[in-house]
Coordinates of N, CA and C in Angstrom, one line a residue:
X1 N 35.0 -20.7 -0.6 CA 35.1 -19.6 -0.4 C 34.0 -18.7 -0.8
X2 N 33.1 -17.9 -0.2 CA 32.0 -17.6 -0.9 C 32.3 -16.6 -2.4
X3 N 31.6 -16.6 -3.4 CA 31.7 -15.4 -4.3 C 30.8 -14.4 -4.3
X4 N 31.1 -13.3 -3.2 CA 30.5 -12.1 -3.0 C 30.0 -11.6 -4.5
X5 N 31.0 -11.3 -5.5 CA 30.0 -10.5 -6.6 C 28.9 -11.4 -6.9
X6 N 29.0 -12.7 -6.9 CA 27.9 -13.4 -7.5 C 26.9 -13.3 -6.7
X7 N 27.1 -13.0 -5.2 CA 26.0 -13.1 -4.2 C 25.4 -11.5 -4.3
X8 N 26.0 -10.5 -4.8 CA 25.6 -8.9 -4.7 C 24.7 -8.9 -6.1
X9 N 25.5 -9.6 -7.7 CA 24.3 -9.9 -8.5 C 22.9 -10.4 -8.2
X10 N 23.3 -11.5 -7.3 CA 22.0 -12.5 -7.1 C 20.9 -11.6 -6.2
X11 N 21.7 -10.5 -5.2 CA 20.7 -9.5 -4.2 C 19.6 -8.7 -5.3
X12 N 20.7 -7.9 -6.3 CA 20.4 -7.0 -7.4 C 18.9 -7.7 -8.3
X13 N 19.4 -8.9 -8.6 CA 18.0 -9.6 -9.5 C 17.2 -9.8 -8.5
X14 N 17.2 -10.1 -7.1 CA 16.1 -10.1 -6.4 C 15.1 -8.8 -6.1
X15 N 15.9 -7.8 -5.9 CA 15.8 -6.6 -5.4 C 14.8 -5.8 -6.7
X16 N 15.3 -6.4 -8.2 CA 14.6 -6.1 -9.4 C 13.3 -6.6 -9.0
X17 N 13.1 -8.0 -9.2 CA 11.9 -8.6 -8.9 C 11.0 -7.9 -7.7
X18 N 11.5 -7.9 -6.9 CA 10.9 -7.3 -5.8 C 9.8 -6.4 -6.3
X19 N 10.6 -5.1 -6.7 CA 10.4 -4.1 -7.3 C 9.4 -4.2 -8.1
X20 N 9.1 -5.1 -9.2 CA 8.2 -5.5 -10.3 C 7.2 -5.6 -9.6
X21 N 7.2 -6.8 -8.6 CA 6.2 -7.3 -7.9 C 5.6 -6.2 -7.1
X22 N 6.0 -5.5 -6.7 CA 5.3 -4.2 -5.6 C 4.8 -3.1 -6.9
X23 N 5.5 -2.9 -7.8 CA 4.3 -2.3 -9.2 C 3.2 -3.2 -9.4
X24 N 3.3 -4.4 -9.7 CA 2.0 -4.9 -10.0 C 1.3 -5.2 -9.0
X25 N 1.3 -5.2 -7.8 CA 0.3 -4.8 -6.7 C -0.3 -3.9 -6.7
X26 N 0.4 -2.8 -7.3 CA -0.6 -1.7 -7.3 C -1.5 -1.4 -8.4
X27 N -1.3 -2.2 -9.5 CA -2.1 -2.6 -10.2 C -3.4 -3.5 -10.3
X28 N -3.2 -4.4 -9.4 CA -4.5 -5.5 -8.9 C -5.3 -5.0 -8.0
X29 N -6.8 -4.5 -8.6 CA -7.9 -4.0 -7.7 C -8.8 -5.3 -7.0
X30 N -9.0 -4.7 -5.8 CA -9.7 -5.9 -5.0 C -11.0 -5.2 -4.6
X31 N -12.3 -6.1 -4.3 CA -13.1 -5.0 -3.9 C -13.8 -5.7 -2.4
X32 N -13.9 -5.3 -1.8 CA -14.7 -6.0 -0.3 C -16.1 -5.1 0.0
X33 N -16.4 -6.0 0.5 CA -18.4 -5.5 0.9 C -18.6 -5.8 2.1
X34 N -19.8 -5.3 2.7 CA -20.2 -5.4 3.5 C -21.5 -5.0 3.8
X35 N -22.7 -5.5 4.9 CA -23.9 -4.9 4.9 C -24.9 -5.6 3.4
X36 N -24.2 -6.7 3.5 CA -25.0 -7.4 1.9 C -25.2 -6.5 0.9
X37 N -23.6 -5.9 0.4 CA -23.3 -5.0 -0.7 C -23.8 -3.8 -0.8
X38 N -24.4 -3.2 0.6 CA -24.7 -1.9 0.6 C -23.5 -0.9 0.6
X39 N -22.5 -1.4 1.4 CA -21.0 -0.8 1.2 C -19.8 -1.6 0.4
X40 N -19.2 -0.9 -0.3 CA -18.2 -1.6 -0.9 C -17.1 -0.6 -0.9
X41 N -16.1 -1.5 -1.0 CA -14.8 -0.7 -0.7 C -13.5 -1.3 -1.8
X42 N -13.2 -0.7 -2.8 CA -12.0 -0.7 -4.0 C -10.9 -0.1 -3.2
X43 N -9.6 -1.5 -3.5 CA -8.3 -0.9 -3.0 C -7.3 -1.6 -4.0
X44 N -6.0 -1.4 -4.2 CA -5.2 -2.2 -4.6 C -4.7 -3.5 -3.8
X45 N -4.0 -4.2 -4.7 CA -3.6 -5.5 -3.5 C -2.3 -4.9 -2.7
X46 N -1.7 -3.7 -2.9 CA -1.0 -2.9 -1.7 C -1.6 -2.5 -0.8
X47 N -2.9 -2.1 -0.8 CA -3.5 -1.7 0.5 C -4.0 -0.2 0.3
X48 N -4.0 0.6 -1.1 CA -4.0 1.8 -1.0 C -5.6 1.7 -1.5
X49 N -6.5 2.7 -1.2 CA -7.7 2.7 -1.1 C -8.2 3.5 -2.3
X50 N -9.0 2.9 -3.2 CA -9.1 3.8 -4.6 C -10.7 4.1 -4.4
X51 N -11.7 3.3 -4.3 CA -12.9 4.4 -4.4 C -13.9 3.3 -3.2
X52 N -14.7 4.3 -2.5 CA -15.9 3.8 -1.5 C -17.1 3.9 -2.3
X53 N -17.8 2.8 -2.1 CA -19.5 3.0 -3.0 C -20.4 2.7 -1.3
X54 N -21.3 3.8 -1.5 CA -22.4 3.4 -0.1 C -23.5 3.4 -0.8
X55 N -24.5 2.5 -0.4 CA -26.1 2.4 -1.1 C -27.0 3.7 -0.9
X56 N -27.2 4.2 -1.6 CA -28.1 5.2 -1.4 C -29.3 5.2 -0.3
X57 N -29.6 3.8 -0.1 CA -30.6 3.8 1.0 C -30.1 4.0 2.1
X58 N -28.6 3.9 2.8 CA -27.7 4.5 3.9 C -27.9 6.2 3.8
X59 N -27.7 6.8 3.3 CA -27.5 8.3 3.2 C -28.3 9.2 2.3
X60 N -28.3 10.3 2.5 CA -28.9 11.5 1.9 C -28.2 11.4 0.1
X61 N -28.9 11.0 -1.0 CA -28.3 11.1 -2.1 C -27.3 12.4 -2.3
X62 N -27.5 13.6 -1.9 CA -27.0 14.6 -2.3 C -25.5 14.7 -1.6
X63 N -25.6 14.4 -0.5 CA -24.1 13.8 0.1 C -23.4 12.7 -0.1
X64 N -23.4 11.7 -1.1 CA -23.3 10.5 -0.8 C -21.3 10.8 -1.8
X65 N -21.5 11.3 -2.5 CA -20.2 11.5 -3.2 C -19.1 12.3 -2.4
X66 N -19.7 13.0 -2.0 CA -18.7 13.9 -0.5 C -17.8 12.9 0.3
X67 N -19.6 12.3 0.8 CA -18.9 11.3 2.1 C -17.8 10.1 1.3
X68 N -18.1 9.9 0.5 CA -17.5 8.6 -0.2 C -15.8 9.0 0.0
X69 N -15.6 10.4 -0.8 CA -14.5 11.2 -1.1 C -14.2 11.2 0.3
X70 N -14.6 11.8 1.3 CA -13.8 11.7 2.6 C -13.5 10.8 3.3
X71 N -14.4 9.5 3.2 CA -14.1 8.7 3.9 C -12.9 7.5 3.1
X72 N -12.7 7.8 1.9 CA -11.7 7.3 1.1 C -10.0 7.8 1.6
X73 N -10.2 9.4 1.7 CA -9.2 10.6 2.0 C -8.5 9.8 3.4
X74 N -9.4 9.8 4.1 CA -9.5 9.6 5.8 C -8.6 8.3 6.1
X75 N -8.9 7.1 5.4 CA -8.6 5.8 5.3 C -6.9 5.9 4.7
X76 N -7.0 6.6 3.4 CA -5.5 6.8 3.3 C -4.8 7.1 3.9
X77 N -5.2 8.4 4.4 CA -4.4 9.4 5.3 C -3.8 8.5 6.5
X78 N -4.9 7.5 7.1 CA -4.4 6.9 8.5 C -3.3 5.6 8.1
X79 N -3.3 5.1 6.8 CA -2.6 4.4 6.3 C -1.4 4.8 6.1
X80 N -0.7 6.3 5.6 CA 0.1 6.9 5.4 C 1.0 7.2 6.5
X81 N 0.5 7.5 7.6 CA 0.8 7.7 8.8 C 1.0 6.4 9.5
X82 N 0.4 5.3 9.2 CA 1.0 4.3 10.0 C 2.2 3.6 9.1
X83 N 2.1 4.2 7.8 CA 3.6 3.8 7.2 C 4.8 4.5 7.4
X84 N 4.5 5.9 8.0 CA 5.5 6.8 8.6 C 5.9 6.0 9.9
X85 N 5.1 5.6 10.6 CA 5.6 6.0 12.1 C 5.9 4.4 12.2
X86 N 5.6 3.4 11.1 CA 6.4 2.1 10.7 C 7.9 2.5 10.6
X87 N 8.0 3.2 9.7 CA 9.4 3.7 9.1 C 10.3 4.5 10.1
X88 N 9.9 5.1 10.9 CA 10.5 5.7 12.5 C 10.4 4.7 13.3
X89 N 9.7 3.7 13.2 CA 10.4 2.8 14.3 C 11.2 1.8 14.1
X90 N 11.1 1.4 12.4 CA 12.5 0.4 12.1 C 13.8 1.0 12.2
X91 N 13.4 2.6 11.6 CA 15.2 3.6 11.9 C 15.5 3.3 13.4
X92 N 14.2 3.5 14.5 CA 15.3 3.3 16.0 C 15.7 1.7 16.2
X93 N 15.0 1.1 15.2 CA 15.8 -0.4 15.4 C 16.9 -0.6 15.0
X94 N 17.1 0.2 13.8 CA 18.3 -0.4 13.2 C 19.3 0.7 13.3
X95 N 19.0 1.6 14.5 CA 20.1 2.3 14.6 C 20.2 3.4 13.8
X96 N 19.5 3.8 13.0 CA 19.5 5.0 12.0 C 20.5 4.7 10.6
X97 N 20.8 3.5 10.6 CA 21.8 2.5 9.6 C 20.9 2.7 8.3
X98 N 21.8 3.6 7.3 CA 20.6 3.5 6.3 C 20.8 2.2 5.3
X99 N 19.4 1.8 5.3 CA 18.9 0.7 4.3 C 19.4 1.0 2.6
X100 N 19.8 0.1 1.8 CA 19.9 0.4 0.6 C 18.5 0.9 -0.2
X101 N 19.0 1.6 -1.3 CA 17.5 2.3 -2.0 C 16.7 1.4 -2.6
X102 N 15.5 1.9 -2.1 CA 14.4 1.2 -2.8 C 13.8 0.1 -1.5
X103 N 14.8 0.1 -0.4 CA 14.3 -1.3 0.5 C 13.4 -0.5 1.6
X104 N 12.3 -1.0 1.8 CA 11.6 -0.5 2.5 C 11.2 -1.4 4.0
X105 N 11.0 -1.0 5.2 CA 10.7 -2.3 6.4 C 9.5 -1.6 7.1
X106 N 8.5 -2.6 7.3 CA 8.7 -3.6 7.3 C 8.5 -4.2 5.9
X107 N 8.9 -5.2 5.5 CA 8.8 -6.0 4.3 C 7.8 -6.3 3.9

């Protein structure tokens, strides 16, 4: 016979470890480059964009910071909209069944 109490305890431990891992992914930063380093993007390992840097040779210097901020905001807006769309799609697949607190789909 399966010990459901033990299974629930293990599931709770796994959920806690998953939450800790997700938090750690928010702290790890990575940098992507293109154009031989003329464009640099900094993001968390979880995919949240933090900064975009565009070399001055590609744009007018006085517009650089505004352009970088606008691009960062647009990327994050698209990411959030994608997450919302994915959650709505998953909700339709699960028939509206509630998920345990903190559980997000897709995994």
